[in-house]
Amino acid sequence: MGRPGLLLVLITAAVSLPACGSTPSACPAIAQATAVSVTVSADYAPRVGKLHLRACQDGSCKEGDLELRPGSASVDQGCAGGICSATASPDGTAVGMLMLETLTESPMAITASGAATDGSALPVRTLEFHPQAAYPFGKECGKVVSASVTLDSSGLHPRT
């Protein structure tokens, strides 16, 4: 799962704990976002004015203009007294998401197009890849499927 997708899952997770140990482990009660997340690399982001994404999977396509926001990286602030903390620091990237109706592990075709900050057309980039499945909370808590890509001056790349 890419960092933006995992961060979204962790931020929106509400942890449900068992009352008297009746369940072997606690699983977060999460509502996974079915989306393709895009990270525009720090060296390419200043050139991207508008970004349009088309995602096709299992015979269905969805497309739209992405709202790009500044990206960030987590910075460890250490631990004191058993309490650890981190903060987000801008990293020069830009991030956006295209919400989907469903998301599976089937192959997905992505097409990115848009406009540069000077108004000229960006090169059209395509990628076919498999969204990733993971069990971040253990197999007993179910699988999380994520579709994350990076866009840079050379094209689209799957994020691992």
mmCIF file of C-alpha atoms in Angstrom:
data_model
loop_
_atom_site.group_PDB
_atom_site.id
_atom_site.type_symbol
_atom_site.label_atom_id
_atom_site.label_comp_id
_atom_site.label_asym_id
_atom_site.label_seq_id
_atom_site.Cartn_x
_atom_site.Cartn_y
_atom_site.Cartn_z
ATOM 1 C CA MET A 1 0.000 0.000 0.000
ATOM 2 C CA GLY A 2 1.340 3.417 -0.827
ATOM 3 C CA ARG A 3 1.969 5.899 1.957
ATOM 4 C CA PRO A 4 -0.982 8.186 1.061
ATOM 5 C CA GLY A 5 -3.387 5.213 1.016
ATOM 6 C CA LEU A 6 -2.096 3.745 4.275
ATOM 7 C CA LEU A 7 -2.106 7.171 5.915
ATOM 8 C CA LEU A 8 -5.727 7.652 4.858
ATOM 9 C CA VAL A 9 -6.684 4.265 6.317
ATOM 10 C CA LEU A 10 -4.856 4.911 9.578
ATOM 11 C CA ILE A 11 -6.174 8.446 10.032
ATOM 12 C CA THR A 12 -9.781 7.434 9.433
ATOM 13 C CA ALA A 13 -9.609 4.213 11.438
ATOM 14 C CA ALA A 14 -11.655 3.927 14.600
ATOM 15 C CA VAL A 15 -10.290 1.095 16.697
ATOM 16 C CA SER A 16 -12.848 -1.309 18.100
ATOM 17 C CA LEU A 17 -11.545 -3.186 21.149
ATOM 18 C CA PRO A 18 -13.123 -6.380 22.509
ATOM 19 C CA ALA A 19 -14.883 -6.062 25.856
ATOM 20 C CA CYS A 20 -13.624 -9.033 27.868
ATOM 21 C CA GLY A 21 -11.043 -10.657 25.661
ATOM 22 C CA SER A 22 -13.743 -12.638 23.872
ATOM 23 C CA THR A 23 -12.063 -11.932 20.530
ATOM 24 C CA PRO A 24 -8.482 -13.128 20.006
ATOM 25 C CA SER A 25 -7.411 -9.764 18.565
ATOM 26 C CA ALA A 26 -8.784 -6.291 18.022
ATOM 27 C CA CYS A 27 -9.443 -5.230 14.444
ATOM 28 C CA PRO A 28 -9.856 -1.590 13.442
ATOM 29 C CA ALA A 29 -13.311 -0.665 12.214
ATOM 30 C CA ILE A 30 -12.248 0.986 8.976
ATOM 31 C CA ALA A 31 -14.016 2.260 5.928
ATOM 32 C CA GLN A 32 -11.444 1.842 3.187
ATOM 33 C CA ALA A 33 -11.498 4.474 0.480
ATOM 34 C CA THR A 34 -11.856 2.862 -2.937
ATOM 35 C CA ALA A 35 -9.605 5.183 -4.886
ATOM 36 C CA VAL A 36 -6.514 5.519 -7.002
ATOM 37 C CA SER A 37 -3.987 7.764 -5.274
ATOM 38 C CA VAL A 38 -1.480 9.707 -7.365
ATOM 39 C CA THR A 39 1.735 11.257 -6.102
ATOM 40 C CA VAL A 40 3.418 13.723 -8.461
ATOM 41 C CA SER A 41 7.162 13.655 -7.796
ATOM 42 C CA ALA A 42 8.806 16.697 -6.217
ATOM 43 C CA ASP A 43 10.838 17.450 -9.348
ATOM 44 C CA TYR A 44 7.761 17.253 -11.641
ATOM 45 C CA ALA A 45 5.072 18.816 -9.406
ATOM 46 C CA PRO A 46 6.041 22.460 -10.121
ATOM 47 C CA ARG A 47 5.363 21.842 -13.847
ATOM 48 C CA VAL A 48 1.885 20.306 -13.359
ATOM 49 C CA GLY A 49 -0.986 22.792 -13.449
ATOM 50 C CA LYS A 50 -3.946 20.436 -13.942
ATOM 51 C CA LEU A 51 -4.122 16.653 -13.848
ATOM 52 C CA HIS A 52 -6.843 14.430 -15.325
ATOM 53 C CA LEU A 53 -6.953 10.711 -14.568
ATOM 54 C CA ARG A 54 -8.822 7.820 -16.194
ATOM 55 C CA ALA A 55 -8.849 4.458 -14.416
ATOM 56 C CA CYS A 56 -10.295 1.293 -15.954
ATOM 57 C CA GLN A 57 -10.724 -2.039 -14.184
ATOM 58 C CA ASP A 58 -12.971 -5.069 -14.698
ATOM 59 C CA GLY A 59 -14.711 -3.475 -17.718
ATOM 60 C CA SER A 60 -15.593 -0.234 -15.929
ATOM 61 C CA CYS A 61 -13.908 3.170 -16.241
ATOM 62 C CA LYS A 62 -13.991 6.321 -14.148
ATOM 63 C CA GLU A 63 -12.285 9.606 -14.870
ATOM 64 C CA GLY A 64 -12.008 13.085 -13.514
ATOM 65 C CA ASP A 65 -9.829 16.078 -12.784
ATOM 66 C CA LEU A 66 -7.788 15.631 -9.623
ATOM 67 C CA GLU A 67 -7.568 18.202 -6.877
ATOM 68 C CA LEU A 68 -3.845 18.271 -6.206
ATOM 69 C CA ARG A 69 -2.653 19.117 -2.709
ATOM 70 C CA PRO A 70 0.847 19.534 -1.320
ATOM 71 C CA GLY A 71 2.325 16.211 -0.250
ATOM 72 C CA SER A 72 4.229 15.563 2.947
ATOM 73 C CA ALA A 73 6.488 13.060 4.629
ATOM 74 C CA SER A 74 6.306 11.876 8.228
ATOM 75 C CA VAL A 75 9.157 13.093 10.399
ATOM 76 C CA ASP A 76 9.897 11.090 13.537
ATOM 77 C CA GLN A 77 9.999 13.307 16.619
ATOM 78 C CA GLY A 78 11.194 10.541 18.888
ATOM 79 C CA CYS A 79 9.804 9.008 22.044
ATOM 80 C CA ALA A 80 9.680 10.305 25.603
ATOM 81 C CA GLY A 81 8.097 8.504 28.549
ATOM 82 C CA GLY A 82 6.668 5.774 26.336
ATOM 83 C CA ILE A 83 4.893 8.283 24.075
ATOM 84 C CA CYS A 84 6.120 8.604 20.511
ATOM 85 C CA SER A 85 5.231 11.292 18.016
ATOM 86 C CA ALA A 86 5.734 12.357 14.420
ATOM 87 C CA THR A 87 4.841 15.364 12.357
ATOM 88 C CA ALA A 88 4.131 15.954 8.684
ATOM 89 C CA SER A 89 6.632 18.016 6.724
ATOM 90 C CA PRO A 90 6.054 19.278 3.161
ATOM 91 C CA ASP A 91 8.211 17.296 0.714
ATOM 92 C CA GLY A 92 7.561 19.109 -2.577
ATOM 93 C CA THR A 93 5.274 16.435 -4.001
ATOM 94 C CA ALA A 94 1.645 16.911 -4.994
ATOM 95 C CA VAL A 95 -1.013 14.305 -4.212
ATOM 96 C CA GLY A 96 -4.519 13.616 -5.478
ATOM 97 C CA MET A 97 -7.141 10.869 -5.543
ATOM 98 C CA LEU A 98 -9.714 9.573 -7.994
ATOM 99 C CA MET A 99 -12.575 7.920 -6.109
ATOM 100 C CA LEU A 100 -13.857 4.649 -7.608
ATOM 101 C CA GLU A 101 -17.023 2.583 -7.146
ATOM 102 C CA THR A 102 -15.036 -0.618 -6.518
ATOM 103 C CA LEU A 103 -11.398 -1.643 -6.311
ATOM 104 C CA THR A 104 -10.110 -5.190 -6.805
ATOM 105 C CA GLU A 105 -6.754 -6.886 -7.352
ATOM 106 C CA SER A 106 -7.544 -7.219 -11.085
ATOM 107 C CA PRO A 107 -5.311 -5.385 -13.573
ATOM 108 C CA MET A 108 -6.011 -1.668 -13.798
ATOM 109 C CA ALA A 109 -5.243 0.676 -16.701
ATOM 110 C CA ILE A 110 -4.467 4.286 -15.791
ATOM 111 C CA THR A 111 -4.171 7.225 -18.186
ATOM 112 C CA ALA A 112 -2.935 10.591 -16.941
ATOM 113 C CA SER A 113 -3.197 13.796 -18.945
ATOM 114 C CA GLY A 114 -3.427 17.450 -18.115
ATOM 115 C CA ALA A 115 -1.895 20.870 -18.522
ATOM 116 C CA ALA A 116 1.401 22.342 -17.471
ATOM 117 C CA THR A 117 1.520 25.532 -15.422
ATOM 118 C CA ASP A 118 2.187 27.476 -18.649
ATOM 119 C CA GLY A 119 -1.027 26.064 -20.193
ATOM 120 C CA SER A 120 0.657 23.652 -22.602
ATOM 121 C CA ALA A 121 -0.456 20.026 -22.689
ATOM 122 C CA LEU A 122 1.365 17.520 -20.497
ATOM 123 C CA PRO A 123 2.427 14.290 -22.198
ATOM 124 C CA VAL A 124 -0.267 11.609 -21.939
ATOM 125 C CA ARG A 125 1.006 8.786 -19.736
ATOM 126 C CA THR A 126 -0.426 5.282 -19.388
ATOM 127 C CA LEU A 127 0.206 2.390 -17.060
ATOM 128 C CA GLU A 128 -1.269 -1.060 -16.552
ATOM 129 C CA PHE A 129 -0.631 -2.548 -13.119
ATOM 130 C CA HIS A 130 -2.176 -4.673 -10.364
ATOM 131 C CA PRO A 131 -3.470 -2.939 -7.236
ATOM 132 C CA GLN A 132 -1.807 -4.339 -4.119
ATOM 133 C CA ALA A 133 -3.506 -6.348 -1.377
ATOM 134 C CA ALA A 134 -2.131 -6.312 2.154
ATOM 135 C CA TYR A 135 -3.175 -7.384 5.623
ATOM 136 C CA PRO A 136 -1.877 -4.453 7.696
ATOM 137 C CA PHE A 137 -3.815 -5.549 10.792
ATOM 138 C CA GLY A 138 -3.365 -9.315 10.354
ATOM 139 C CA LYS A 139 -5.212 -11.859 8.223
ATOM 140 C CA GLU A 140 -7.976 -12.140 10.820
ATOM 141 C CA CYS A 141 -8.847 -8.482 10.191
ATOM 142 C CA GLY A 142 -9.255 -8.777 6.437
ATOM 143 C CA LYS A 143 -7.432 -7.511 3.396
ATOM 144 C CA VAL A 144 -6.956 -3.922 2.247
ATOM 145 C CA VAL A 145 -6.559 -3.268 -1.492
ATOM 146 C CA SER A 146 -4.768 -0.128 -2.623
ATOM 147 C CA ALA A 147 -4.008 1.434 -5.992
ATOM 148 C CA SER A 148 -1.218 4.002 -5.799
ATOM 149 C CA VAL A 149 0.871 5.437 -8.613
ATOM 150 C CA THR A 150 3.618 8.013 -8.992
ATOM 151 C CA LEU A 151 3.795 10.470 -11.892
ATOM 152 C CA ASP A 152 7.142 11.967 -12.825
ATOM 153 C CA SER A 153 8.714 13.387 -15.981
ATOM 154 C CA SER A 154 9.324 9.875 -17.364
ATOM 155 C CA GLY A 155 5.771 8.569 -16.827
ATOM 156 C CA LEU A 156 3.503 6.680 -14.441
ATOM 157 C CA HIS A 157 4.901 4.065 -12.073
ATOM 158 C CA PRO A 158 3.180 1.779 -9.538
ATOM 159 C CA ARG A 159 3.926 2.634 -5.905
ATOM 160 C CA THR A 160 4.842 -0.265 -3.707
#
